[in-house]
Coordinates of C-alpha atoms and ligand atoms in Angstrom, one line a residue:
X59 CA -15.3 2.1 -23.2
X60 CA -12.5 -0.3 -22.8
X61 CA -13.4 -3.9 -22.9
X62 CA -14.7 -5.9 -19.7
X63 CA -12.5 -8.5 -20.4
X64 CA -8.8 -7.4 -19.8
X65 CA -6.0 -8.6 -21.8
X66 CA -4.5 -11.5 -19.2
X67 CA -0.3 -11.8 -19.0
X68 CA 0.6 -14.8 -17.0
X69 CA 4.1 -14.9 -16.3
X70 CA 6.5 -16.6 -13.9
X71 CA 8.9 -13.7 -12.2
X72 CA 8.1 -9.8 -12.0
X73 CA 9.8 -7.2 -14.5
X74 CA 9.1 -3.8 -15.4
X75 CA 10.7 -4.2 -18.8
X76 CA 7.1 -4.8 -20.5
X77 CA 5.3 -2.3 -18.1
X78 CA 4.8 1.4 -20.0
X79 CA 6.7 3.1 -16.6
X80 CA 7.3 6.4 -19.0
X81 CA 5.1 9.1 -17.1
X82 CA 2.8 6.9 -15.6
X83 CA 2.1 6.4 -12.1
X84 CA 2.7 3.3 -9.6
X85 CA 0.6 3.4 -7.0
X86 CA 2.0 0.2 -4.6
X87 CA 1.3 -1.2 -1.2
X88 CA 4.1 -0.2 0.9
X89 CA 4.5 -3.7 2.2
X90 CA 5.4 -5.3 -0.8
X91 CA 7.5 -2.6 -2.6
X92 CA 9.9 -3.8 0.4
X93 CA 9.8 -6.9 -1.3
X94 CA 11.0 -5.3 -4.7
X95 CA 14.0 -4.8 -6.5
X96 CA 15.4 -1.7 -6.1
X97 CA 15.6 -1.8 -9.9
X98 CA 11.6 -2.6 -10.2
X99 CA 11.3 0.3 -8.0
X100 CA 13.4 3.1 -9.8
X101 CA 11.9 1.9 -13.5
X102 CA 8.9 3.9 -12.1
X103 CA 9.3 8.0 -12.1
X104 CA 6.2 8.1 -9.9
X105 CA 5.5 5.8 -6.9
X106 CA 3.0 6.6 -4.9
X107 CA 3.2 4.3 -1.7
X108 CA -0.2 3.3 0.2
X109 CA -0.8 0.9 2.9
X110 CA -3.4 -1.6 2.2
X111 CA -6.5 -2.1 3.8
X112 CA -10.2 -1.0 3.8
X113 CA -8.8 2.4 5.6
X114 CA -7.1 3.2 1.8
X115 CA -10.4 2.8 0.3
X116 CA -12.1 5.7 3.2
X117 CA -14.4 7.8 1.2
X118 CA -13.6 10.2 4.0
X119 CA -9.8 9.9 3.5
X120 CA -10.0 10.0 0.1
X121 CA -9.4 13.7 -0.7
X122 CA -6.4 13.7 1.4
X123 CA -5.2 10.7 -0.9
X124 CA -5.9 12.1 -4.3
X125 CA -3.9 15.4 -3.2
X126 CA -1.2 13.5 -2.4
X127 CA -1.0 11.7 -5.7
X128 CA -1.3 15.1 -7.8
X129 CA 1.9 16.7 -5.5
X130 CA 3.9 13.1 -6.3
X131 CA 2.6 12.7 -10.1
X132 CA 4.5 15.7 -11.2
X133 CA 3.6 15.2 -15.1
X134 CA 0.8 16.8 -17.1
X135 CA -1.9 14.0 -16.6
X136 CA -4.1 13.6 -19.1
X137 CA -6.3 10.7 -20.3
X138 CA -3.8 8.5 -22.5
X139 CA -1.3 8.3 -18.7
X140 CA -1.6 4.8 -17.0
X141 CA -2.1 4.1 -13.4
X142 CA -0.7 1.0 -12.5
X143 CA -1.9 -0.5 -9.3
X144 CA 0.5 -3.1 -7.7
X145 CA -1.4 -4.6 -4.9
X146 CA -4.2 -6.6 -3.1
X147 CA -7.9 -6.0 -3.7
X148 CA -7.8 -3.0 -1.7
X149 CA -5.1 -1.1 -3.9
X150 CA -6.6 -2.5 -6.6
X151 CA -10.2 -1.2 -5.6
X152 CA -9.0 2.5 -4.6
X153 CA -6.7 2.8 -7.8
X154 CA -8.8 1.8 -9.9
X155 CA -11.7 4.4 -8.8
X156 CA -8.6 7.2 -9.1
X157 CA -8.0 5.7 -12.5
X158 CA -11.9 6.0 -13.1
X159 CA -12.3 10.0 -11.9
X160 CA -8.6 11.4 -12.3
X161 CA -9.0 13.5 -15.6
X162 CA -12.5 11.7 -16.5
X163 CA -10.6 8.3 -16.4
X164 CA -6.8 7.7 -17.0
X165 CA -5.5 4.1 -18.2
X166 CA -5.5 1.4 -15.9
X167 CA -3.3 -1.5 -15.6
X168 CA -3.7 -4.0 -12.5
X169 CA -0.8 -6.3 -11.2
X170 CA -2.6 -8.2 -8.2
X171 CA -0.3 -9.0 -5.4
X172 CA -2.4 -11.8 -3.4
X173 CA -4.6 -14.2 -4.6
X174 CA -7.8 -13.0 -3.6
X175 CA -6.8 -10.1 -6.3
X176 CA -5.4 -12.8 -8.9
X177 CA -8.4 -15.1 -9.1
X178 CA -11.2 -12.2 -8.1
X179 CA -10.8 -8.6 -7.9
X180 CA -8.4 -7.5 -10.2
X181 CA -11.1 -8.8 -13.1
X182 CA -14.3 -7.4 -14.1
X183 CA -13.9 -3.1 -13.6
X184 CA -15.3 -3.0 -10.4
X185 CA -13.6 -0.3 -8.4
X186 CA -15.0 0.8 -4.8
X187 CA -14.5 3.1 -1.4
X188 CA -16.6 2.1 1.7
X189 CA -18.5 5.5 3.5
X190 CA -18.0 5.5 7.2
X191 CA -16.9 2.3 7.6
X192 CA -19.8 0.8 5.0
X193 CA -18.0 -1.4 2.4
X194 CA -18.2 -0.7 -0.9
X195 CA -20.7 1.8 -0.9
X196 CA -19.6 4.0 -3.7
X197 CA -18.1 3.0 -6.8
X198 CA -17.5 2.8 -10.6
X199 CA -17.1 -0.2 -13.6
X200 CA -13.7 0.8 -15.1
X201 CA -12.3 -2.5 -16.6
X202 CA -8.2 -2.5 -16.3
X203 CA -6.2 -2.2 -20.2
X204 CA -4.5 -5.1 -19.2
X205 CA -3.5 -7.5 -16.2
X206 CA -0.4 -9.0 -15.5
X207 CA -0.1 -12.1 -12.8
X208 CA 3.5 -12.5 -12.0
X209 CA 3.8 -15.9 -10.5
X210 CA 6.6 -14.9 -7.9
X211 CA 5.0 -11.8 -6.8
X212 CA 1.7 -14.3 -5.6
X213 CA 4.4 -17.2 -4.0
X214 CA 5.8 -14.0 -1.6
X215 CA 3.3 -14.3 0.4
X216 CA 2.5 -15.7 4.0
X217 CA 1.3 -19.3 3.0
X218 CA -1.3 -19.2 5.2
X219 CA -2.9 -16.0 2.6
X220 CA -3.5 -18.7 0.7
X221 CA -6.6 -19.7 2.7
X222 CA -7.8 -16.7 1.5
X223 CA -7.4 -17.3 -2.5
X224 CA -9.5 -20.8 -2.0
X225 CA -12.0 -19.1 -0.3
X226 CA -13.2 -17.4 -4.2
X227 CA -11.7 -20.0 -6.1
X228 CA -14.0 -22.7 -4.1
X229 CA -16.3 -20.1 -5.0
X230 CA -16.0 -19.9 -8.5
X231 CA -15.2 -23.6 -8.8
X232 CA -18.9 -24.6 -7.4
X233 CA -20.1 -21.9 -9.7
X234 CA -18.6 -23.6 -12.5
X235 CA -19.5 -27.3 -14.2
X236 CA -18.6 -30.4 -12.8
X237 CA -15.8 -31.4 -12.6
X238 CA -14.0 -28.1 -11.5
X239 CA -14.7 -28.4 -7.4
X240 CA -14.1 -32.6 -7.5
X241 CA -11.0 -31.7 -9.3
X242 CA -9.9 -29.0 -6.7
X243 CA -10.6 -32.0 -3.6
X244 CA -8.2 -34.4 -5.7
X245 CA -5.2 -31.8 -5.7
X246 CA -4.7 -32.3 -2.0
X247 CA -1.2 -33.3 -2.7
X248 CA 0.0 -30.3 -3.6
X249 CA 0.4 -27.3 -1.5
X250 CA -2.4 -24.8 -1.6
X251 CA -0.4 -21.9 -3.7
X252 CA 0.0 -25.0 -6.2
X253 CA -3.5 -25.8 -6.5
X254 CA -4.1 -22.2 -6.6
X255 CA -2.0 -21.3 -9.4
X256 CA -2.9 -24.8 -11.4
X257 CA -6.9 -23.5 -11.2
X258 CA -6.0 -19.8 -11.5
X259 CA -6.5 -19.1 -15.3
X260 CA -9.5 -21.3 -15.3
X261 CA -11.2 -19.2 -12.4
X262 CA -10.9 -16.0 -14.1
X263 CA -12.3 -17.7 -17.1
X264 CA -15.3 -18.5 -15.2
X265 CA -15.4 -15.3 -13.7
X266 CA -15.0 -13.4 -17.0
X267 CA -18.2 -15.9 -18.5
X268 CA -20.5 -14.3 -16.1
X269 CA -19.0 -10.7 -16.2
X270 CA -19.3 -10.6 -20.1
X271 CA -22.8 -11.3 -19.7
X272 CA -24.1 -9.1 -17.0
X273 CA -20.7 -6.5 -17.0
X274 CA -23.0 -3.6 -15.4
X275 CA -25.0 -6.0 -13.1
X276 CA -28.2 -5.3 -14.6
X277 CA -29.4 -8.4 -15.7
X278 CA -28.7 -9.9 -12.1
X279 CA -26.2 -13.2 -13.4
X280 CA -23.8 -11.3 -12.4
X281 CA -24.7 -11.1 -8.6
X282 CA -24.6 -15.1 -8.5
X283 CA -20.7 -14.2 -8.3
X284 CA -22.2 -13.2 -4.6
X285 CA -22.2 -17.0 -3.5
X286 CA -21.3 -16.8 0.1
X287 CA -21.0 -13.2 0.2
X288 CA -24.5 -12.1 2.0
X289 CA -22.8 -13.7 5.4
X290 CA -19.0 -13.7 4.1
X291 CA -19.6 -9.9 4.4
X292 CA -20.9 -9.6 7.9
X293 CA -18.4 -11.9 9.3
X294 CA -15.6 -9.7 7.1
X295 CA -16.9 -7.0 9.0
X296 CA -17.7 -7.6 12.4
X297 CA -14.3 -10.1 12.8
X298 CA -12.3 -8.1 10.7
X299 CA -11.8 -11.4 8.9
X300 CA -9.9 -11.2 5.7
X301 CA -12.0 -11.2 2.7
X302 CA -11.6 -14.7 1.0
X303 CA -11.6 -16.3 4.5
X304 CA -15.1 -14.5 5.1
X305 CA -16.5 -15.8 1.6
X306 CA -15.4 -18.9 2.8
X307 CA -17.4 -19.3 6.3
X308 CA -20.7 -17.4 4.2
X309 CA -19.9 -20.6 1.8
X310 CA -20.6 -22.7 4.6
X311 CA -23.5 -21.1 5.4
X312 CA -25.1 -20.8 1.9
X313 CA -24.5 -24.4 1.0
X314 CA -26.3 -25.6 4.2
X315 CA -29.2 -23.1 3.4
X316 CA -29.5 -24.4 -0.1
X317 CA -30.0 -27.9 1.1
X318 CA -33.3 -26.7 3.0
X319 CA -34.3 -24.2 0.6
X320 CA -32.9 -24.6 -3.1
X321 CA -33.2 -28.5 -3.4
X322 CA -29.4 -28.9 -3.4
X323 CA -28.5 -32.4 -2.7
X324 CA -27.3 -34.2 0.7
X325 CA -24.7 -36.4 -1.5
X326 CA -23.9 -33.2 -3.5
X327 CA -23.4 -31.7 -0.2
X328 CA -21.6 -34.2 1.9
X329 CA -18.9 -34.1 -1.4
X330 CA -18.5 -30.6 -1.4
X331 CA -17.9 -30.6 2.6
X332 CA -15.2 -33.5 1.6
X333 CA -13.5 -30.9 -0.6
X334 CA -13.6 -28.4 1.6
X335 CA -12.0 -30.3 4.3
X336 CA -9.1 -31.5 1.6
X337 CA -8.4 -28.3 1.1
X338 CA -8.1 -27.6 4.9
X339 CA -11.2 -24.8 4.7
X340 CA -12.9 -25.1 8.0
X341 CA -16.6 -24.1 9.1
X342 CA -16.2 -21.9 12.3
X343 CA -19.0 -23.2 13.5
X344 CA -18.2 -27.1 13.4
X345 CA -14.9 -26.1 15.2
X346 CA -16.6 -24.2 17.7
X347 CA -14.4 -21.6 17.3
X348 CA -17.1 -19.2 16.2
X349 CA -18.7 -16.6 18.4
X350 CA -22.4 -16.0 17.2
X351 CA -23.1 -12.1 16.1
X352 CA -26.6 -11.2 17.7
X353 CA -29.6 -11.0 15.9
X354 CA -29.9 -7.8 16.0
X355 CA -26.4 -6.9 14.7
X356 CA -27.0 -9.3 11.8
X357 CA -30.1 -7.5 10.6
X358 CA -29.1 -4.2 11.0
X359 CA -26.0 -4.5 8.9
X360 CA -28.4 -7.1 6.5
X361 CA -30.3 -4.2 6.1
X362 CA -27.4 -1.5 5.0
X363 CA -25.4 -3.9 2.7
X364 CA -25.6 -2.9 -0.3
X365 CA -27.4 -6.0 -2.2
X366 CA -31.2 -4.8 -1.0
X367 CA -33.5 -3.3 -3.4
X368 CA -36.2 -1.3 -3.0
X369 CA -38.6 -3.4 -1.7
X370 CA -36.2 -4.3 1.7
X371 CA -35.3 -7.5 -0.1
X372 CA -32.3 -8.9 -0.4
X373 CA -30.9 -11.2 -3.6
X374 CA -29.6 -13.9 -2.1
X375 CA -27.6 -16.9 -4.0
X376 CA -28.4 -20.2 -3.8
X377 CA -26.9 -23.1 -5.2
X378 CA -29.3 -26.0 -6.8
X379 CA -26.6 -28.3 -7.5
X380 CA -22.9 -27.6 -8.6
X381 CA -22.5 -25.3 -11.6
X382 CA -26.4 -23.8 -11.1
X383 CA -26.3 -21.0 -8.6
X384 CA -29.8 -19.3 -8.4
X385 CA -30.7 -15.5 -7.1
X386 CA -33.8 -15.3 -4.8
X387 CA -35.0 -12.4 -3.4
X388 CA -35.6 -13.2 1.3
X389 CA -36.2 -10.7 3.4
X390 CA -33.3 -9.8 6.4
X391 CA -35.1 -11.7 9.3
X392 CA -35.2 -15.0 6.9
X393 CA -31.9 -14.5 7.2
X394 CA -31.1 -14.0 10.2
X395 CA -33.7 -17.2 11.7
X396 CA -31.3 -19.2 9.3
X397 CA -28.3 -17.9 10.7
X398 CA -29.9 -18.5 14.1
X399 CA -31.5 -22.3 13.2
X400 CA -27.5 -22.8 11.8
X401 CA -25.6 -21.1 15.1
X402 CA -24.0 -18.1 13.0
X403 CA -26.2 -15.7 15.5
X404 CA -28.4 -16.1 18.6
Ligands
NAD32 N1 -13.4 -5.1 -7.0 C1 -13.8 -6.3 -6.8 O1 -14.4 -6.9 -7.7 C2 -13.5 -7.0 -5.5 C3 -13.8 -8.3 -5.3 C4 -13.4 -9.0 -4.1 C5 -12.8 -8.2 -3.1 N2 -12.6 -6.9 -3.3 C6 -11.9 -6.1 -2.2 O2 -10.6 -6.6 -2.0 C7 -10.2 -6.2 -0.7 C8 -9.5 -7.4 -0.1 O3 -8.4 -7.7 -0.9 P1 -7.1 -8.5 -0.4 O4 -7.4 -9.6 0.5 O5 -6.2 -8.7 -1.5 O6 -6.5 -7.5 0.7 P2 -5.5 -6.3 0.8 O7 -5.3 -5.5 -0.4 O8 -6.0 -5.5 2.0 O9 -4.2 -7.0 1.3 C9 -4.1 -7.9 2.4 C10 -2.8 -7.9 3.0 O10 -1.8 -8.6 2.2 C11 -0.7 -7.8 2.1 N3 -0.1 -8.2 0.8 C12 -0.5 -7.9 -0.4 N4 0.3 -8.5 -1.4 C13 1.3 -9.1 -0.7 C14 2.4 -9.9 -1.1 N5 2.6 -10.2 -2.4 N6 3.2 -10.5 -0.2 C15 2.9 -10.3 1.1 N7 1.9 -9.5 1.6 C16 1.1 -9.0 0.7 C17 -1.1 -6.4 2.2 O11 -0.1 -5.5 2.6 C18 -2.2 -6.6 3.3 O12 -1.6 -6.6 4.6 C19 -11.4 -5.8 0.1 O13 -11.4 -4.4 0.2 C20 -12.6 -6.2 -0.8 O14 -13.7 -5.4 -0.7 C21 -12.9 -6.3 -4.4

């Protein structure tokens, strides 16, 4: 079994010169290989070209997909080729499950192409395809050789994608000790792909503490890295809201929960709302730009994501106080009179 944590190369512009392109497949959102080189392009021999989104990671589409890659692969595939998956979380999530099956698992090497990949996905082997329009519900742990962050290839994109990126590294920041989220509020001067890639190495570090610990999710630490995604994932869902932005609004509503239920602080509160707003994040809600999901919506998808057990409970993650995020097992309609009492549903 390869290592959960994944040899990390930070570097400032993308090049294929250190990539092993001999044999080995690309597989590459079609919307940034425009943005390529023509001579990034043509070090690969194979180049499969998807179009991201949670339609690539269709359990239902998927054997049309895997054909396709056998008929462009035109080498005799065996366990010591790479897949290299050049992409967002989506590429990264359906690659790496071909990676994970193809031949009883081929190599894997991730180069994540937004930030939401950089600081989250593209770290700890989770791979995943949703099943009829279900996120996520199938899936395997198949850790990446190595990752390579190429500084230009994150800076490409729409600023605004940035939004997304603070969403998880808020996220792993209030996970993390003092002084990480403070320190995040006190960057305000700098633009948001700054911050991002001044906090980036030190997210994944926090990430990869966790993961190391728990790397099949047995032991339940590592489902504290679900802060903010019980919510984050309906609104994902029913909005079609971009991941990272979703986490961010199920952030909202897990930090106000916490304060009723977990003991978290009001002055521990009112500062991380301060950094929130420094970093332009925005509750829905308090801009009244939100349109409530009914109750009965809310439970029903409650009940088919994926974090219930047995017993109809789901783990949901507090937060006591910055850097101690706690699991506690609430049933969907506590959730959903919360979401209610808070205005996320009616
Ligand atoms: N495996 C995990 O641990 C894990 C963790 C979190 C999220 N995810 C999954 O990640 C997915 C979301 O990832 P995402 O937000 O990166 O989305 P994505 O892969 O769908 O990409 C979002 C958009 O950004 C574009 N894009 C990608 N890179 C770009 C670049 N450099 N320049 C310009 N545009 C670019 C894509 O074409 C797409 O339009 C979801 O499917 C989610 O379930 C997985």
């Amino acid at each position: 079994m390869i290592p959960f944590k994944s040899p990390l190369f930070l570097k400032d512009q993308i090049s294929a010169t250190e990539l092993p392109c001999h044999d080995n497949l690309l597989i590459i959102d079609r919307a940034v290989a425009k943005n390529m080189s023509p001579e990034f392009l043509r070090a690969f021999p194979f180049v499969y070209l998807v179009d991201a989104g949670e339609n690539l990671k269709s359990l239902e589409q998927f054997p049309q997909n895997l054909s396709e890659i056998l008929q462009v692969w035109k080498t005799n595939i065996s366990r010591d080729h790479t897949i290299i998956a050049l992409g967002g979380g989506s590429v990264g999530d359906f690659a790496g499950f071909v990676a994970s099956v193809l031949k009883r698992g081929v190599k894997l090497i991730h180069i994540p192409s937004t930030w939401l990949a950089a600081i989250d996905s593209a770290h700890g082997g989770k791979t995943a395809l949703n099943v009829q329009g279900h996120k996520n519900q199938i899936g395997t742990f198949y850790p990446a050789e190595k990752i390579y962050i190429f500084k230009d290839l994150l800076f490409q994109q729409p600023s605004e994608r940035a939004l997304d990126g603070l969403g998880e590294m808020v996220k792993m920041a209030l996970m993390d000790t003092p002084p990480f989220i403070s320190d995040l509020g006190d960057a305000v001067e700098e633009s948001s792909e700054n911050i991002l890639w001044r906090y980036l190495e030190k997210a994944i570090a926090g990430k990869y503490k966790i993961v190391l610990q728990d790397p099949y999710e047995t032991e339940g630490l590592r489902k504290l890295l679900n802060l903010g995604h019980t919510m984050g994932h309906a609104l994902e869902v029913h909005y079609a809201l971009p991941h990272g932005q979703a986490v961010t609004q199920g952030l909202f509503f897990a930090l106000a929960w916490s304060r009723e239920r977990a003991g978290f602080a009001e002055d521990d509160y009112e500062k991380i709302l301060k950094v929130f707003a420094q970093l332009n994040l925005k509750s829905q809600i308090q801009e009244n730009s939100f349109r409530p999901l009914s109750k009965e919506t809310l439970k029903e998808f409650l009940l088919k994501d994926k974090k219930i057990d047995g017993s109809s409970l789901i783990d949901f993650i507090f937060l006591r106080a910055p850097g101690q995020a706690v699991r506690q097992k609430v049933s969907a309609e506590e959730i959903v009179a919360e979401a209610a009492r808070q205005g996320w549903c009616q």
